[in-house]
mmCIF file of C-alpha atoms and ligand atoms in Angstrom:
data_model
loop_
_atom_site.group_PDB
_atom_site.id
_atom_site.type_symbol
_atom_site.label_atom_id
_atom_site.label_comp_id
_atom_site.label_asym_id
_atom_site.label_seq_id
_atom_site.Cartn_x
_atom_site.Cartn_y
_atom_site.Cartn_z
ATOM 1 C CA MET A 14 -0.001 0.012 0.038
ATOM 2 C CA GLY A 15 1.524 3.348 -1.111
ATOM 3 C CA VAL A 16 1.027 6.330 1.205
ATOM 4 C CA LEU A 17 -0.162 9.604 -0.197
ATOM 5 C CA ASN A 18 -0.683 12.278 2.410
ATOM 6 C CA VAL A 19 -2.160 15.509 1.205
ATOM 7 C CA THR A 20 -1.633 17.260 4.473
ATOM 8 C CA PRO A 21 0.660 20.127 5.516
ATOM 9 C CA ASP A 22 1.680 18.323 8.728
ATOM 10 C CA SER A 23 2.160 14.551 8.186
ATOM 11 C CA PHE A 24 5.199 13.342 10.109
ATOM 12 C CA SER A 25 7.304 12.331 7.097
ATOM 13 C CA ASP A 26 5.740 13.686 3.940
ATOM 14 C CA GLY A 27 3.672 16.667 5.088
ATOM 15 C CA GLY A 28 3.504 19.538 2.729
ATOM 16 C CA ARG A 29 4.927 17.612 -0.211
ATOM 17 C CA PHE A 30 1.763 17.933 -2.313
ATOM 18 C CA PRO A 31 0.099 21.276 -1.889
ATOM 19 C CA ASP A 32 -1.020 20.911 -5.549
ATOM 20 C CA PRO A 33 -3.612 18.075 -6.274
ATOM 21 C CA GLU A 34 -2.124 17.451 -9.763
ATOM 22 C CA ALA A 35 1.291 16.707 -8.133
ATOM 23 C CA ALA A 36 -0.396 14.421 -5.584
ATOM 24 C CA ALA A 37 -2.176 12.588 -8.298
ATOM 25 C CA ALA A 38 1.051 12.164 -10.242
ATOM 26 C CA ALA A 39 2.688 10.710 -7.142
ATOM 27 C CA ALA A 40 -0.157 8.150 -6.910
ATOM 28 C CA LEU A 41 0.320 7.188 -10.569
ATOM 29 C CA ARG A 42 4.044 6.885 -9.978
ATOM 30 C CA MET A 43 3.526 4.539 -6.961
ATOM 31 C CA ALA A 44 1.195 2.414 -9.052
ATOM 32 C CA ALA A 45 3.765 2.205 -11.810
ATOM 33 C CA GLU A 46 6.313 1.233 -9.162
ATOM 34 C CA GLY A 47 4.260 -1.784 -8.134
ATOM 35 C CA ALA A 48 1.880 -0.612 -5.448
ATOM 36 C CA SER A 49 -1.246 -2.791 -5.070
ATOM 37 C CA TRP A 50 -3.248 0.020 -3.580
ATOM 38 C CA ILE A 51 -2.892 3.709 -2.753
ATOM 39 C CA ASP A 52 -3.915 5.155 0.670
ATOM 40 C CA VAL A 53 -4.940 8.831 0.484
ATOM 41 C CA GLY A 54 -5.093 10.812 3.679
ATOM 42 C CA GLY A 55 -6.169 14.423 4.376
ATOM 43 C CA GLU A 56 -5.604 14.512 8.123
ATOM 44 C CA SER A 57 -2.393 13.723 9.909
ATOM 45 C CA SER A 58 -2.572 11.210 12.741
ATOM 46 C CA ARG A 59 1.028 11.740 13.863
ATOM 47 C CA PRO A 60 1.554 12.021 17.601
ATOM 48 C CA GLY A 61 0.391 15.525 18.765
ATOM 49 C CA ALA A 62 -1.515 16.252 15.482
ATOM 50 C CA ALA A 63 -4.469 18.548 15.844
ATOM 51 C CA PRO A 64 -7.771 17.299 14.277
ATOM 52 C CA VAL A 65 -9.180 19.048 11.189
ATOM 53 C CA SER A 66 -12.782 19.503 10.111
ATOM 54 C CA ALA A 67 -14.506 17.248 7.526
ATOM 55 C CA ASP A 68 -14.628 20.217 5.161
ATOM 56 C CA VAL A 69 -10.911 20.838 5.347
ATOM 57 C CA GLU A 70 -10.230 17.088 4.898
ATOM 58 C CA ARG A 71 -12.546 16.767 1.899
ATOM 59 C CA GLY A 72 -11.047 19.922 0.415
ATOM 60 C CA ARG A 73 -7.692 18.178 0.488
ATOM 61 C CA VAL A 74 -8.535 14.653 -0.738
ATOM 62 C CA LEU A 75 -11.355 15.109 -3.204
ATOM 63 C CA PRO A 76 -9.458 17.142 -5.829
ATOM 64 C CA VAL A 77 -6.780 14.396 -5.858
ATOM 65 C CA LEU A 78 -9.364 11.623 -6.194
ATOM 66 C CA GLU A 79 -11.093 13.541 -8.933
ATOM 67 C CA ARG A 80 -7.807 13.737 -10.894
ATOM 68 C CA LEU A 81 -7.185 9.988 -10.424
ATOM 69 C CA SER A 82 -10.595 9.033 -11.670
ATOM 70 C CA GLY A 83 -10.272 6.721 -14.703
ATOM 71 C CA ARG A 84 -6.383 7.029 -14.557
ATOM 72 C CA LEU A 85 -5.499 4.653 -11.712
ATOM 73 C CA GLU A 86 -5.844 0.907 -12.238
ATOM 74 C CA ILE A 87 -5.385 -0.178 -8.636
ATOM 75 C CA PRO A 88 -7.797 0.428 -5.702
ATOM 76 C CA LEU A 89 -7.744 3.591 -3.663
ATOM 77 C CA SER A 90 -8.312 3.790 0.090
ATOM 78 C CA ILE A 91 -9.312 6.846 2.013
ATOM 79 C CA ASP A 92 -7.497 7.152 5.339
ATOM 80 C CA THR A 93 -10.088 8.858 7.429
ATOM 81 C CA THR A 94 -12.051 8.576 10.634
ATOM 82 C CA LYS A 95 -15.005 10.659 9.427
ATOM 83 C CA PRO A 96 -18.023 9.146 7.721
ATOM 84 C CA GLU A 97 -18.663 12.370 5.677
ATOM 85 C CA VAL A 98 -15.123 12.189 4.261
ATOM 86 C CA ALA A 99 -15.282 8.440 3.626
ATOM 87 C CA ARG A 100 -18.697 8.781 1.879
ATOM 88 C CA ALA A 101 -17.463 11.517 -0.446
ATOM 89 C CA ALA A 102 -14.228 9.652 -1.246
ATOM 90 C CA LEU A 103 -16.155 6.415 -2.012
ATOM 91 C CA ALA A 104 -18.433 8.402 -4.306
ATOM 92 C CA MET A 105 -15.270 9.739 -6.040
ATOM 93 C CA GLY A 106 -13.896 6.280 -6.771
ATOM 94 C CA ALA A 107 -12.217 5.002 -3.601
ATOM 95 C CA SER A 108 -13.224 1.456 -2.578
ATOM 96 C CA ILE A 109 -11.423 0.973 0.707
ATOM 97 C CA VAL A 110 -11.893 2.844 4.017
ATOM 98 C CA ASN A 111 -8.827 2.846 6.273
ATOM 99 C CA ASP A 112 -9.956 3.953 9.734
ATOM 100 C CA VAL A 113 -7.208 4.514 12.320
ATOM 101 C CA THR A 114 -9.900 4.533 15.001
ATOM 102 C CA GLY A 115 -10.877 0.948 14.059
ATOM 103 C CA PHE A 116 -14.524 1.656 13.114
ATOM 104 C CA THR A 117 -15.439 2.508 16.737
ATOM 105 C CA ASN A 118 -17.870 5.042 15.248
ATOM 106 C CA PRO A 119 -21.052 3.079 14.335
ATOM 107 C CA ALA A 120 -21.741 5.484 11.447
ATOM 108 C CA MET A 121 -18.394 4.294 9.902
ATOM 109 C CA ARG A 122 -19.557 0.661 10.211
ATOM 110 C CA ASP A 123 -22.936 1.347 8.671
ATOM 111 C CA LEU A 124 -21.238 3.285 5.857
ATOM 112 C CA ALA A 125 -18.909 0.344 5.051
ATOM 113 C CA ALA A 126 -21.822 -2.009 5.003
ATOM 114 C CA GLU A 127 -24.028 0.251 2.832
ATOM 115 C CA THR A 128 -21.301 0.956 0.284
ATOM 116 C CA ASN A 129 -19.808 -2.574 0.223
ATOM 117 C CA ALA A 130 -16.374 -0.938 0.837
ATOM 118 C CA VAL A 131 -13.396 -2.796 2.078
ATOM 119 C CA ALA A 132 -12.589 -1.890 5.664
ATOM 120 C CA VAL A 133 -9.121 -1.628 7.295
ATOM 121 C CA VAL A 134 -9.626 -1.824 11.042
ATOM 122 C CA MET A 135 -6.689 -0.352 12.914
ATOM 123 C CA HIS A 136 -5.875 -0.285 16.647
ATOM 124 C CA MET A 137 -5.005 2.972 18.443
ATOM 125 C CA GLN A 138 -4.772 3.654 22.138
ATOM 126 C CA GLY A 139 -6.148 7.135 22.853
ATOM 127 C CA ALA A 140 -6.147 9.884 20.201
ATOM 128 C CA PRO A 141 -3.318 11.362 18.175
ATOM 129 C CA ALA A 142 -3.062 14.598 20.369
ATOM 130 C CA SER A 143 -2.033 12.598 23.422
ATOM 131 C CA MET A 144 -1.518 8.966 22.438
ATOM 132 C CA GLN A 145 2.232 8.965 23.008
ATOM 133 C CA THR A 146 2.090 10.682 26.424
ATOM 134 C CA ALA A 147 1.870 7.432 28.471
ATOM 135 C CA PRO A 148 0.816 4.401 26.464
ATOM 136 C CA SER A 149 0.040 1.560 28.890
ATOM 137 C CA TYR A 150 -1.075 -2.108 28.439
ATOM 138 C CA GLY A 151 -1.134 -5.352 30.383
ATOM 139 C CA ASP A 152 -0.206 -7.588 27.442
ATOM 140 C CA VAL A 153 -0.132 -5.374 24.453
ATOM 141 C CA VAL A 154 -0.643 -8.072 21.814
ATOM 142 C CA SER A 155 -3.640 -9.672 23.721
ATOM 143 C CA GLU A 156 -5.253 -6.326 24.171
ATOM 144 C CA ILE A 157 -4.935 -5.426 20.496
ATOM 145 C CA LEU A 158 -6.227 -8.835 19.516
ATOM 146 C CA GLU A 159 -9.274 -8.336 21.716
ATOM 147 C CA PHE A 160 -9.969 -4.911 20.271
ATOM 148 C CA LEU A 161 -9.628 -6.128 16.696
ATOM 149 C CA ALA A 162 -11.843 -9.169 17.399
ATOM 150 C CA ALA A 163 -14.524 -6.898 18.884
ATOM 151 C CA GLN A 164 -14.360 -4.382 16.037
ATOM 152 C CA THR A 165 -14.404 -6.931 13.232
ATOM 153 C CA ALA A 166 -17.409 -8.601 14.911
ATOM 154 C CA ALA A 167 -19.136 -5.213 15.124
ATOM 155 C CA LEU A 168 -18.425 -4.690 11.418
ATOM 156 C CA GLU A 169 -19.893 -8.072 10.565
ATOM 157 C CA SER A 170 -22.967 -7.341 12.726
ATOM 158 C CA ALA A 171 -23.415 -4.124 10.782
ATOM 159 C CA GLY A 172 -23.539 -6.144 7.542
ATOM 160 C CA VAL A 173 -19.891 -5.974 6.247
ATOM 161 C CA SER A 174 -18.900 -9.365 4.854
ATOM 162 C CA ARG A 175 -15.768 -11.066 6.219
ATOM 163 C CA ASP A 176 -13.965 -11.018 2.957
ATOM 164 C CA LYS A 177 -14.041 -7.208 2.999
ATOM 165 C CA ILE A 178 -12.145 -6.858 6.310
ATOM 166 C CA TYR A 179 -8.450 -6.304 7.043
ATOM 167 C CA VAL A 180 -6.896 -5.822 10.455
ATOM 168 C CA ASP A 181 -3.936 -3.629 11.544
ATOM 169 C CA PRO A 182 -2.268 -3.519 14.943
ATOM 170 C CA GLY A 183 -1.467 0.181 14.466
ATOM 171 C CA ILE A 184 2.285 0.466 14.883
ATOM 172 C CA GLY A 185 3.114 3.710 16.689
ATOM 173 C CA PHE A 186 -0.458 4.549 17.690
ATOM 174 C CA GLY A 187 -0.329 4.808 21.487
ATOM 175 C CA LYS A 188 2.641 2.481 21.807
ATOM 176 C CA THR A 189 6.168 2.699 23.221
ATOM 177 C CA LEU A 190 9.159 1.161 21.523
ATOM 178 C CA ALA A 191 8.805 -1.931 23.697
ATOM 179 C CA HIS A 192 5.129 -2.150 22.632
ATOM 180 C CA ASN A 193 6.003 -1.815 18.932
ATOM 181 C CA LEU A 194 8.699 -4.440 19.185
ATOM 182 C CA ALA A 195 6.341 -6.848 21.044
ATOM 183 C CA ILE A 196 3.727 -6.353 18.305
ATOM 184 C CA LEU A 197 6.155 -6.771 15.455
ATOM 185 C CA SER A 198 7.883 -9.756 16.968
ATOM 186 C CA ARG A 199 4.500 -11.522 17.236
ATOM 187 C CA ILE A 200 2.838 -10.029 14.171
ATOM 188 C CA ASP A 201 1.962 -13.483 12.893
ATOM 189 C CA THR A 202 -0.457 -13.852 15.853
ATOM 190 C CA PHE A 203 -2.865 -11.328 14.300
ATOM 191 C CA ALA A 204 -3.565 -13.545 11.285
ATOM 192 C CA ALA A 205 -5.260 -15.968 13.754
ATOM 193 C CA LEU A 206 -8.244 -13.558 13.772
ATOM 194 C CA GLY A 207 -8.971 -14.893 10.253
ATOM 195 C CA PHE A 208 -8.451 -11.614 8.317
ATOM 196 C CA PRO A 209 -5.540 -10.453 6.206
ATOM 197 C CA VAL A 210 -3.123 -8.327 8.254
ATOM 198 C CA VAL A 211 -2.028 -4.798 7.262
ATOM 199 C CA ALA A 212 0.844 -3.011 9.018
ATOM 200 C CA GLY A 213 2.410 0.345 8.617
ATOM 201 C CA PRO A 214 6.082 0.624 9.812
ATOM 202 C CA SER A 215 7.174 3.199 7.338
ATOM 203 C CA ARG A 216 9.697 5.742 8.654
ATOM 204 C CA LYS A 217 8.083 5.595 12.111
ATOM 205 C CA ALA A 218 9.661 6.579 15.442
ATOM 206 C CA PHE A 219 10.490 2.972 16.455
ATOM 207 C CA ILE A 220 12.878 2.859 13.456
ATOM 208 C CA GLY A 221 14.451 6.121 14.599
ATOM 209 C CA ALA A 222 14.866 4.698 18.044
ATOM 210 C CA LEU A 223 16.522 1.517 16.812
ATOM 211 C CA THR A 224 18.815 3.186 14.167
ATOM 212 C CA GLY A 225 19.351 6.644 15.543
ATOM 213 C CA ARG A 226 18.226 8.063 12.151
ATOM 214 C CA PRO A 227 15.998 11.143 11.583
ATOM 215 C CA VAL A 228 12.725 10.606 9.774
ATOM 216 C CA GLU A 229 14.117 11.435 6.290
ATOM 217 C CA ASP A 230 16.761 8.695 6.682
ATOM 218 C CA ARG A 231 14.704 5.675 7.788
ATOM 219 C CA LEU A 232 14.349 3.777 4.449
ATOM 220 C CA ALA A 233 16.728 1.046 5.209
ATOM 221 C CA GLY A 234 15.261 0.503 8.670
ATOM 222 C CA THR A 235 11.773 0.470 7.091
ATOM 223 C CA LEU A 236 12.832 -2.235 4.672
ATOM 224 C CA GLY A 237 14.144 -4.353 7.541
ATOM 225 C CA ALA A 238 10.649 -4.270 9.065
ATOM 226 C CA VAL A 239 9.024 -4.911 5.628
ATOM 227 C CA ALA A 240 11.079 -8.095 5.143
ATOM 228 C CA TRP A 241 10.361 -9.315 8.650
ATOM 229 C CA MET A 242 6.629 -8.668 8.222
ATOM 230 C CA ALA A 243 6.594 -10.554 4.912
ATOM 231 C CA ALA A 244 8.297 -13.501 6.566
ATOM 232 C CA LYS A 245 5.657 -13.380 9.254
ATOM 233 C CA GLY A 246 2.728 -13.502 6.904
ATOM 234 C CA VAL A 247 1.593 -9.865 6.748
ATOM 235 C CA SER A 248 -0.505 -9.367 3.679
ATOM 236 C CA VAL A 249 -0.190 -5.671 3.104
ATOM 237 C CA VAL A 250 2.631 -3.295 4.103
ATOM 238 C CA ARG A 251 1.848 0.427 4.200
ATOM 239 C CA VAL A 252 4.888 2.345 2.875
ATOM 240 C CA HIS A 253 5.939 5.782 1.601
ATOM 241 C CA ASP A 254 8.776 4.265 -0.557
ATOM 242 C CA VAL A 255 6.992 1.899 -2.904
ATOM 243 C CA ARG A 256 9.788 1.191 -5.415
ATOM 244 C CA GLU A 257 12.190 0.158 -2.698
ATOM 245 C CA ALA A 258 9.595 -1.916 -0.718
ATOM 246 C CA VAL A 259 8.579 -3.724 -3.985
ATOM 247 C CA ASP A 260 12.200 -4.621 -4.698
ATOM 248 C CA CYS A 261 12.715 -5.791 -1.124
ATOM 249 C CA LEU A 262 9.578 -8.019 -1.426
ATOM 250 C CA LYS A 263 10.571 -9.329 -4.900
ATOM 251 C CA VAL A 264 13.875 -10.606 -3.465
ATOM 252 C CA PHE A 265 12.146 -11.923 -0.371
ATOM 253 C CA GLU A 266 9.471 -13.824 -2.379
ATOM 254 C CA ALA A 267 12.043 -15.312 -4.771
ATOM 255 C CA LEU A 268 14.013 -16.737 -1.860
ATOM 256 C CA ARG A 269 10.877 -17.974 -0.108
ATOM 257 C CA GLU A 270 9.795 -19.802 -3.318
ATOM 258 C CA GLU A 271 13.211 -21.254 -3.747
ATOM 259 C CA ALA A 272 13.339 -22.448 -0.184
ATOM 260 C CA ALA A 273 9.926 -24.103 -0.557
ATOM 261 C CA SER A 274 10.761 -25.917 -3.856
HETATM 262 N N1 LIG B 23 -0.091 4.924 9.909
HETATM 263 C C1 LIG B 23 -0.323 6.197 9.703
HETATM 264 C C2 LIG B 23 -1.527 6.641 9.048
HETATM 265 N N2 LIG B 23 -2.479 5.754 8.748
HETATM 266 N N3 LIG B 23 -3.179 3.493 8.585
HETATM 267 C C3 LIG B 23 -2.987 2.156 8.831
HETATM 268 N N4 LIG B 23 -3.897 1.276 8.464
HETATM 269 N N5 LIG B 23 -1.819 1.729 9.439
HETATM 270 C C4 LIG B 23 -0.845 2.601 9.866
HETATM 271 O O1 LIG B 23 0.126 2.174 10.406
HETATM 272 C C5 LIG B 23 -1.021 3.982 9.573
HETATM 273 C C6 LIG B 23 -2.262 4.387 8.932
HETATM 274 C C7 LIG B 23 0.703 7.222 10.064
HETATM 275 O O2 LIG B 23 1.558 7.394 9.010
HETATM 276 P P1 LIG B 23 1.539 8.633 7.914
HETATM 277 O O3 LIG B 23 0.296 8.526 7.139
HETATM 278 O O4 LIG B 23 2.780 8.620 7.167
HETATM 279 O O5 LIG B 23 1.534 9.967 8.789
HETATM 280 P P2 LIG B 23 0.454 11.012 9.210
HETATM 281 O O6 LIG B 23 -0.475 10.273 10.087
HETATM 282 O O7 LIG B 23 1.279 12.061 9.940
HETATM 283 O O8 LIG B 23 -0.224 11.569 8.013
#
């Protein structure tokens, strides 16, 4: 999954695409580089980020989706927590809703059912403004599994079919370095829920903590996480650097196939 943030304040690529045409071109480039889907977001969820209104968010993402209409051959997801934004994006050609609040809002569940959209259910502890202040869990993996099981069940009760649901443990969303490492080391556990697993390690703070690198220099660290996640059965990796992640996965897959033959 290639990341396309049309925000002024995203943690690694904020402000890169003030112009919708440039943002659309970036999406087309990621598709040409081998992305399987593109995730468009108009509100940063980085630690400390301030929320924006639905109008502002729509004003950022819709012009990009409009320009991609009929030009992009892979699915588009809308990274939003707001039903109004998701509805408008789905009407404009998106087919996936990526909700970092895990469809805790019943209106988001009803919308996914009504529109037959694919739903990415992510776990977050707290809200972006304060989630990194003091994240706290008993057993982080069990608690996330419990949340994802409850939210996927709620989606199914709302009428979303099982084959439309993905789950994501939410790396960096209300988690310390130790929590992120526990999640990643046991990332194969999440597949036991019976849904394909998505995970987004790209350029995140845990990579900075492990490598000592600033956000603009975390590609190699990101690829280490991508290879690990592929080995552990993660279905979708959410990355900013599509070309490099695709190369990493090509080599990984060739070796996996060779080893299995
Ligand atoms: N991470 C971010 C945003 N959305 N969605 C899913 N499903 N999984 C993730 O790990 C995830 C996500 C944060 O990264 P980014 O979009 O680069 O930054 P920002 O939130 O600052 O726009």
